[in-house]
Short mmCIF file of N, CA and C in Angstrom, two decimals:
data_model
loop_
_atom_site.label_atom_id
_atom_site.label_comp_id
_atom_site.label_asym_id
_atom_site.label_seq_id
_atom_site.Cartn_x
_atom_site.Cartn_y
_atom_site.Cartn_z
N MET A 1 121.33 -40.37 18.10
CA MET A 1 122.12 -39.31 18.65
C MET A 1 122.25 -39.81 20.03
N SER A 2 123.34 -39.42 20.49
CA SER A 2 123.99 -39.98 21.53
C SER A 2 123.27 -38.60 22.99
N GLY A 3 123.34 -39.20 24.17
CA GLY A 3 122.98 -38.19 24.95
C GLY A 3 123.89 -36.46 25.43
N HIS A 4 124.95 -36.48 24.98
CA HIS A 4 126.20 -35.79 24.81
C HIS A 4 125.63 -34.97 23.45
N GLY A 5 125.39 -35.31 22.60
CA GLY A 5 124.40 -34.92 21.47
C GLY A 5 123.26 -33.76 21.53
N VAL A 6 122.12 -34.75 22.38
CA VAL A 6 121.25 -34.05 23.02
C VAL A 6 121.29 -32.67 23.57
N ALA A 7 122.52 -33.15 24.84
CA ALA A 7 122.81 -32.29 25.67
C ALA A 7 123.00 -30.96 24.86
N LEU A 8 124.22 -31.45 23.91
CA LEU A 8 124.93 -29.87 23.56
C LEU A 8 123.67 -29.07 22.54
N ALA A 9 122.81 -30.12 22.07
CA ALA A 9 121.87 -29.78 21.00
C ALA A 9 120.70 -28.66 22.04
N CYS A 10 120.76 -28.79 22.99
CA CYS A 10 120.20 -28.26 23.75
C CYS A 10 120.01 -26.98 24.61
N VAL A 11 121.84 -27.03 25.05
CA VAL A 11 122.22 -26.02 25.21
C VAL A 11 122.80 -24.88 24.08
N ALA A 12 122.62 -25.38 23.31
CA ALA A 12 122.88 -24.21 21.97
C ALA A 12 121.73 -23.62 21.75
N VAL A 13 120.27 -24.72 21.96
CA VAL A 13 118.95 -23.54 22.01
C VAL A 13 118.50 -22.80 22.68
N LEU A 14 118.73 -23.51 24.19
CA LEU A 14 118.70 -22.74 24.88
C LEU A 14 119.57 -21.04 25.04
N LEU A 15 121.09 -21.23 24.89
CA LEU A 15 121.40 -19.76 24.59
C LEU A 15 121.38 -19.35 23.18
N LEU A 16 120.74 -19.69 22.29
CA LEU A 16 120.21 -19.22 21.02
C LEU A 16 118.86 -18.08 21.71
N LEU A 17 117.93 -18.86 22.47
CA LEU A 17 116.61 -18.41 23.14
C LEU A 17 117.01 -16.86 24.32
N ALA A 18 118.37 -17.45 24.84
CA ALA A 18 119.38 -16.34 25.68
C ALA A 18 119.17 -14.95 24.61
N VAL A 19 119.55 -15.27 23.57
CA VAL A 19 120.49 -14.36 23.18
C VAL A 19 119.16 -13.54 22.57
N VAL A 20 118.08 -13.49 22.05
CA VAL A 20 116.47 -13.37 20.95
C VAL A 20 116.07 -12.66 22.32
N ALA A 21 115.96 -13.67 23.63
CA ALA A 21 114.81 -12.54 24.24
C ALA A 21 115.95 -11.78 24.48
N LEU A 22 117.36 -11.45 25.00
CA LEU A 22 117.60 -10.44 25.14
C LEU A 22 117.86 -8.92 24.33
N TRP A 23 117.49 -9.41 22.66
CA TRP A 23 117.93 -8.28 21.65
C TRP A 23 116.27 -7.79 22.30
N PHE A 24 115.16 -8.82 21.75
CA PHE A 24 113.79 -7.91 22.32
C PHE A 24 113.88 -7.03 23.37
N SER A 25 114.20 -7.97 24.51
CA SER A 25 114.39 -6.31 25.69
C SER A 25 115.12 -5.65 25.54
N ARG A 26 116.01 -5.71 24.66
CA ARG A 26 116.71 -4.37 24.24
C ARG A 26 115.94 -3.59 23.44
N VAL A 27 115.46 -3.59 22.41
CA VAL A 27 114.22 -3.11 21.28
C VAL A 27 113.29 -2.33 21.87
N HIS A 28 112.46 -3.37 22.66
CA HIS A 28 111.63 -2.99 23.42
C HIS A 28 111.92 -1.90 24.79
N THR A 29 113.12 -2.12 25.43
CA THR A 29 113.68 -0.79 26.25
C THR A 29 114.17 0.54 25.38
N LEU A 30 115.27 0.26 24.31
CA LEU A 30 115.25 1.71 23.55
C LEU A 30 113.60 2.37 22.77
N ASN A 31 113.01 1.73 22.75
CA ASN A 31 111.74 2.03 22.06
C ASN A 31 110.90 3.00 22.60
N ARG A 32 111.01 2.26 24.15
CA ARG A 32 109.91 3.06 25.58
C ARG A 32 110.74 3.74 25.82
N ARG A 33 112.07 4.45 25.83
CA ARG A 33 112.75 5.74 26.50
C ARG A 33 111.88 7.29 26.11
N VAL A 34 112.15 7.59 27.16
CA VAL A 34 111.47 8.78 26.99
C VAL A 34 112.48 9.72 25.98
N GLY A 35 111.60 10.51 25.12
CA GLY A 35 112.35 11.10 24.17
C GLY A 35 112.58 10.59 22.98
N SER A 36 112.25 9.12 22.41
CA SER A 36 112.86 8.46 21.74
C SER A 36 112.42 8.05 20.93
N PHE A 37 112.60 7.51 18.85
CA PHE A 37 111.68 7.78 17.77
C PHE A 37 112.35 6.88 16.75
N PRO A 38 111.64 5.93 16.44
CA PRO A 38 112.36 6.02 15.24
C PRO A 38 112.96 6.23 13.98
N CYS A 39 114.13 5.95 13.75
CA CYS A 39 114.98 7.23 12.68
C CYS A 39 116.49 5.78 12.62
N SER A 40 116.37 6.14 11.18
CA SER A 40 117.18 5.21 10.33
C SER A 40 118.11 6.04 9.76
N LEU A 41 119.79 5.50 10.04
CA LEU A 41 120.79 5.84 9.70
C LEU A 41 121.47 5.71 8.07
N GLY A 42 121.98 6.79 7.72
CA GLY A 42 122.50 6.43 5.85
C GLY A 42 124.07 6.66 5.65
N ARG A 43 124.28 6.39 5.02
CA ARG A 43 125.92 6.56 4.36
C ARG A 43 125.23 7.52 3.65
N THR A 44 123.98 7.83 2.49
CA THR A 44 124.17 8.83 1.77
C THR A 44 122.18 9.38 1.89
N ALA A 45 122.02 10.34 0.66
CA ALA A 45 120.94 10.67 1.74
C ALA A 45 119.63 9.68 0.90
N GLN A 46 120.46 8.77 0.05
CA GLN A 46 119.53 7.74 -1.20
C GLN A 46 119.31 5.89 -0.30
N GLY A 47 120.27 5.94 0.78
CA GLY A 47 120.32 4.38 1.65
C GLY A 47 121.65 4.45 1.26
N PRO A 48 122.00 3.41 1.69
CA PRO A 48 120.64 1.89 2.35
C PRO A 48 120.70 2.33 3.83
N TRP A 49 119.90 2.15 4.48
CA TRP A 49 119.83 2.68 5.90
C TRP A 49 119.80 1.85 6.89
N SER A 50 119.99 1.83 8.37
CA SER A 50 120.43 1.16 9.48
C SER A 50 119.63 1.75 10.07
N SER A 51 118.22 0.86 10.49
CA SER A 51 117.26 0.63 10.91
C SER A 51 117.83 0.88 12.19
N GLY A 52 117.20 1.86 13.26
CA GLY A 52 117.44 2.03 15.10
C GLY A 52 116.63 3.21 15.21
N VAL A 53 116.80 3.35 16.58
CA VAL A 53 116.18 4.36 17.29
C VAL A 53 116.78 5.42 17.64
N ALA A 54 116.46 6.35 17.90
CA ALA A 54 116.77 7.71 18.38
C ALA A 54 116.38 8.49 19.04
N GLN A 55 117.53 8.92 20.61
CA GLN A 55 116.86 9.46 21.30
C GLN A 55 117.42 10.95 21.87
N TYR A 56 116.28 11.99 22.33
CA TYR A 56 116.59 13.51 22.96
C TYR A 56 117.50 13.14 23.80
N GLY A 57 118.73 14.00 24.08
CA GLY A 57 119.02 13.54 25.15
C GLY A 57 119.31 14.91 25.68
N ALA A 58 119.88 16.03 26.69
CA ALA A 58 119.69 17.04 27.35
C ALA A 58 120.95 17.99 26.43
N ASP A 59 121.87 17.37 26.07
CA ASP A 59 122.81 18.18 25.28
C ASP A 59 123.57 17.19 24.06
N ARG A 60 123.18 16.17 23.61
CA ARG A 60 123.04 14.87 22.47
C ARG A 60 121.66 14.36 22.17
N LEU A 61 122.36 14.28 21.29
CA LEU A 61 121.00 13.11 20.39
C LEU A 61 122.09 11.87 20.01
N TYR A 62 121.44 11.07 20.59
CA TYR A 62 121.78 9.56 20.84
C TYR A 62 120.67 8.67 19.89
N TRP A 63 122.08 7.47 19.05
CA TRP A 63 121.49 6.75 17.59
C TRP A 63 121.89 5.10 18.22
N TRP A 64 120.99 4.55 18.60
CA TRP A 64 121.16 3.00 18.87
C TRP A 64 120.27 2.14 17.13
N ARG A 65 121.43 0.98 17.03
CA ARG A 65 121.34 0.42 16.08
C ARG A 65 120.61 -0.42 16.14
N TYR A 66 119.29 -0.97 15.46
CA TYR A 66 118.49 -2.07 16.10
C TYR A 66 119.18 -3.86 15.54
N ARG A 67 119.84 -3.93 15.11
CA ARG A 67 121.20 -5.09 15.26
C ARG A 67 121.93 -5.14 15.76
N SER A 68 121.51 -4.98 17.41
CA SER A 68 123.06 -4.68 17.37
C SER A 68 122.78 -5.41 19.50
N LEU A 69 123.29 -5.26 20.14
CA LEU A 69 123.40 -6.25 21.41
C LEU A 69 124.15 -4.92 22.29
N ALA A 70 125.06 -4.35 21.75
CA ALA A 70 125.83 -2.86 22.72
C ALA A 70 124.64 -2.34 23.09
N ALA A 71 124.80 -1.89 24.43
CA ALA A 71 124.24 -0.95 25.96
C ALA A 71 124.64 0.47 25.00
N ARG A 72 125.52 1.08 24.60
CA ARG A 72 126.04 1.70 24.90
C ARG A 72 125.30 2.87 22.85
N PRO A 73 124.69 3.53 23.20
CA PRO A 73 124.50 4.12 21.34
C PRO A 73 125.51 3.86 20.37
N ARG A 74 125.15 3.42 19.09
CA ARG A 74 126.86 3.64 18.42
C ARG A 74 127.06 5.05 17.64
N GLU A 75 125.61 5.76 17.83
CA GLU A 75 126.41 7.11 17.09
C GLU A 75 126.19 8.36 18.36
N ARG A 76 126.31 9.38 18.33
CA ARG A 76 126.13 10.48 19.47
C ARG A 76 126.47 11.82 18.37
N TRP A 77 125.62 12.94 18.69
CA TRP A 77 126.17 14.06 18.09
C TRP A 77 125.73 15.36 19.30
N GLU A 78 126.18 16.21 19.26
CA GLU A 78 125.76 17.23 20.25
C GLU A 78 125.07 18.48 20.05
N ARG A 79 124.32 18.43 20.56
CA ARG A 79 123.26 19.53 20.02
C ARG A 79 123.81 20.95 19.62
N VAL A 80 124.88 21.51 20.72
CA VAL A 80 124.69 22.92 20.02
C VAL A 80 125.75 22.16 18.78
N GLY A 81 125.57 23.26 17.89
CA GLY A 81 125.98 23.24 16.16
C GLY A 81 125.71 22.08 15.81
N LEU A 82 124.75 21.62 16.03
CA LEU A 82 123.52 20.19 15.07
C LEU A 82 122.90 21.39 14.08
N ALA A 83 123.40 21.46 12.70
CA ALA A 83 121.83 22.05 12.37
C ALA A 83 121.00 21.41 11.02
N VAL A 84 119.97 21.00 10.66
CA VAL A 84 119.76 20.69 9.09
C VAL A 84 119.90 21.09 8.20
N VAL A 85 120.63 20.75 7.37
CA VAL A 85 120.96 21.53 6.25
C VAL A 85 120.00 21.58 4.97
N GLU A 86 119.06 19.82 4.76
CA GLU A 86 118.93 19.52 3.63
C GLU A 86 117.23 18.16 4.18
N ARG A 87 116.50 19.07 3.83
CA ARG A 87 115.16 17.81 4.21
C ARG A 87 114.10 17.34 2.60
N SER A 88 114.40 16.23 2.31
CA SER A 88 113.10 16.15 1.29
C SER A 88 112.38 14.93 1.61
N GLN A 89 111.03 14.77 1.20
CA GLN A 89 109.90 13.76 1.28
C GLN A 89 110.35 12.97 0.85
N GLN A 90 110.88 11.55 1.82
CA GLN A 90 109.86 10.66 0.73
C GLN A 90 109.20 9.50 1.25
N GLY A 91 108.96 8.71 0.38
CA GLY A 91 107.62 7.91 0.04
C GLY A 91 106.97 7.39 1.42
N GLY A 92 105.46 7.29 1.62
CA GLY A 92 104.61 6.84 2.91
C GLY A 92 105.56 8.10 4.32
N GLY A 93 105.21 8.87 3.88
CA GLY A 93 105.29 9.53 5.11
C GLY A 93 106.38 10.27 5.57
N GLN A 94 108.23 9.84 5.27
CA GLN A 94 108.84 9.62 5.21
C GLN A 94 109.56 11.19 5.46
N VAL A 95 110.16 11.21 5.93
CA VAL A 95 111.14 12.46 5.65
C VAL A 95 112.69 11.89 5.45
N VAL A 96 113.83 12.44 5.05
CA VAL A 96 115.35 12.38 4.64
C VAL A 96 115.33 13.74 5.02
N VAL A 97 116.32 13.62 6.26
CA VAL A 97 117.21 15.00 7.01
C VAL A 97 118.53 14.97 7.30
N THR A 98 119.05 15.52 6.61
CA THR A 98 120.40 15.66 6.51
C THR A 98 121.08 16.73 7.16
N CYS A 99 121.78 16.45 8.17
CA CYS A 99 122.30 17.37 9.34
C CYS A 99 123.97 17.28 9.55
N ARG A 100 124.46 18.61 9.86
CA ARG A 100 125.76 18.29 9.72
C ARG A 100 126.57 19.18 11.22
N GLN A 101 127.22 18.48 11.70
CA GLN A 101 127.55 18.71 12.82
C GLN A 101 128.53 20.04 13.22
N GLY A 102 128.60 21.09 13.36
CA GLY A 102 129.18 22.66 13.44
C GLY A 102 129.22 23.05 11.24
N PRO A 103 130.14 23.80 11.53
CA PRO A 103 131.12 24.47 10.08
C PRO A 103 131.44 23.50 9.60
N GLY A 104 131.61 22.99 8.68
CA GLY A 104 132.47 21.98 7.86
C GLY A 104 132.70 20.50 8.67
N GLY A 105 131.93 20.65 9.50
CA GLY A 105 131.73 18.94 9.89
C GLY A 105 131.40 17.98 9.59
N PRO A 106 131.40 16.54 9.85
CA PRO A 106 130.49 15.43 9.14
C PRO A 106 129.01 15.74 8.99
N THR A 107 128.32 14.85 7.41
CA THR A 107 127.52 14.59 7.25
C THR A 107 126.81 13.83 8.44
N VAL A 108 125.25 14.13 8.73
CA VAL A 108 124.49 12.91 9.02
C VAL A 108 123.63 12.95 8.14
N HIS A 109 122.92 11.77 7.94
CA HIS A 109 121.62 11.29 6.95
C HIS A 109 120.60 10.32 7.55
N LEU A 110 119.58 10.72 7.87
CA LEU A 110 118.10 10.44 8.65
C LEU A 110 117.34 10.59 7.97
N LEU A 111 116.51 8.64 8.32
CA LEU A 111 115.37 8.88 7.67
C LEU A 111 114.98 8.96 9.14
N MET A 112 113.55 9.71 9.23
CA MET A 112 112.19 9.28 9.97
C MET A 112 110.96 9.82 9.55
N SER A 113 110.10 9.84 10.72
CA SER A 113 108.70 10.43 10.40
C SER A 113 108.38 11.56 10.39
N ALA A 114 107.43 12.53 9.03
CA ALA A 114 107.51 14.11 9.32
C ALA A 114 106.98 13.96 11.09
N GLY A 115 106.48 13.99 12.04
CA GLY A 115 106.76 13.99 13.74
C GLY A 115 107.75 13.87 13.99
N ALA A 116 108.29 12.82 13.59
CA ALA A 116 109.14 13.07 14.44
C ALA A 116 110.68 14.03 14.14
N TYR A 117 110.65 14.65 12.53
CA TYR A 117 111.20 15.78 12.14
C TYR A 117 110.96 17.10 12.90
N ALA A 118 109.53 17.61 12.77
CA ALA A 118 109.13 18.58 13.47
C ALA A 118 109.81 18.49 15.04
N GLY A 119 109.59 17.42 16.10
CA GLY A 119 110.65 17.09 17.27
C GLY A 119 111.73 17.49 16.90
N LEU A 120 112.94 16.14 15.92
CA LEU A 120 114.23 17.40 15.91
C LEU A 120 114.33 18.47 15.77
N THR A 121 113.43 19.04 15.39
CA THR A 121 114.01 20.80 14.67
C THR A 121 113.57 21.60 15.50
N SER A 122 112.43 21.59 16.80
CA SER A 122 111.88 21.63 17.91
C SER A 122 113.42 21.18 18.88
N TRP A 123 113.72 20.59 19.14
CA TRP A 123 114.62 20.19 20.32
C TRP A 123 116.20 20.43 19.55
N ILE A 124 116.86 21.13 17.85
CA ILE A 124 117.57 21.78 17.89
C ILE A 124 117.02 22.91 17.98
N GLU A 125 116.01 23.98 18.02
CA GLU A 125 116.11 25.49 18.15
C GLU A 125 115.96 25.75 19.68
N ALA A 126 115.39 24.98 20.34
CA ALA A 126 115.40 25.01 21.51
C ALA A 126 116.60 25.13 22.22
N THR A 127 117.51 24.42 22.04
CA THR A 127 119.37 24.65 22.82
C THR A 127 119.63 25.77 23.60
N PRO A 128 120.17 25.67 24.41
CA PRO A 128 120.60 26.31 25.24
C PRO A 128 121.35 27.81 24.97
N SER A 129 121.41 28.35 24.90
CA SER A 129 122.69 29.84 23.76
C SER A 129 123.83 28.68 24.75
N ARG A 130 123.96 28.89 26.42
CA ARG A 130 125.32 28.29 26.83
C ARG A 130 124.96 26.68 27.92
N VAL A 131 125.01 26.01 27.29
CA VAL A 131 125.19 24.62 27.63
C VAL A 131 126.07 24.82 28.51
N GLY A 132 125.93 24.23 30.37
CA GLY A 132 127.19 24.04 31.21
C GLY A 132 127.56 25.31 31.38
N SER A 133 126.89 26.28 31.22
CA SER A 133 127.83 27.21 32.10
C SER A 133 127.20 27.76 33.31
N VAL A 134 127.13 28.40 34.20
CA VAL A 134 127.25 29.00 35.45
C VAL A 134 126.86 30.82 35.31
N ILE A 135 125.46 30.71 35.48
CA ILE A 135 125.07 32.36 35.53
C ILE A 135 125.31 33.48 36.97
#
């Protein structure tokens, strides 16, 4: 192998290691945020599931895919109008939660732990009646 080939291979390996390090840093940061919990997103209540992490915001629920380097959340749902439509037990203490954003809005299927489900319902129920208004 020539000197240029070795140098090119070293650069490729270093770039790959940098991307892997960025991904691990991103996942670590997402999992350590206040109000975050492991949560998978599915097209249907049976899956297939895309692994990720959700985080409660003041007025939105955010969801990031694990298999991504994106700095912004992949999905956002407004807290006002978000309702749990259905819940079913999955194996291993997991719960499939079907939510809807407003009447007739899009349906979202989330797979999470029973503890995360309790937190989600508490967060939804604690929605202030007038978010963003001045008294």
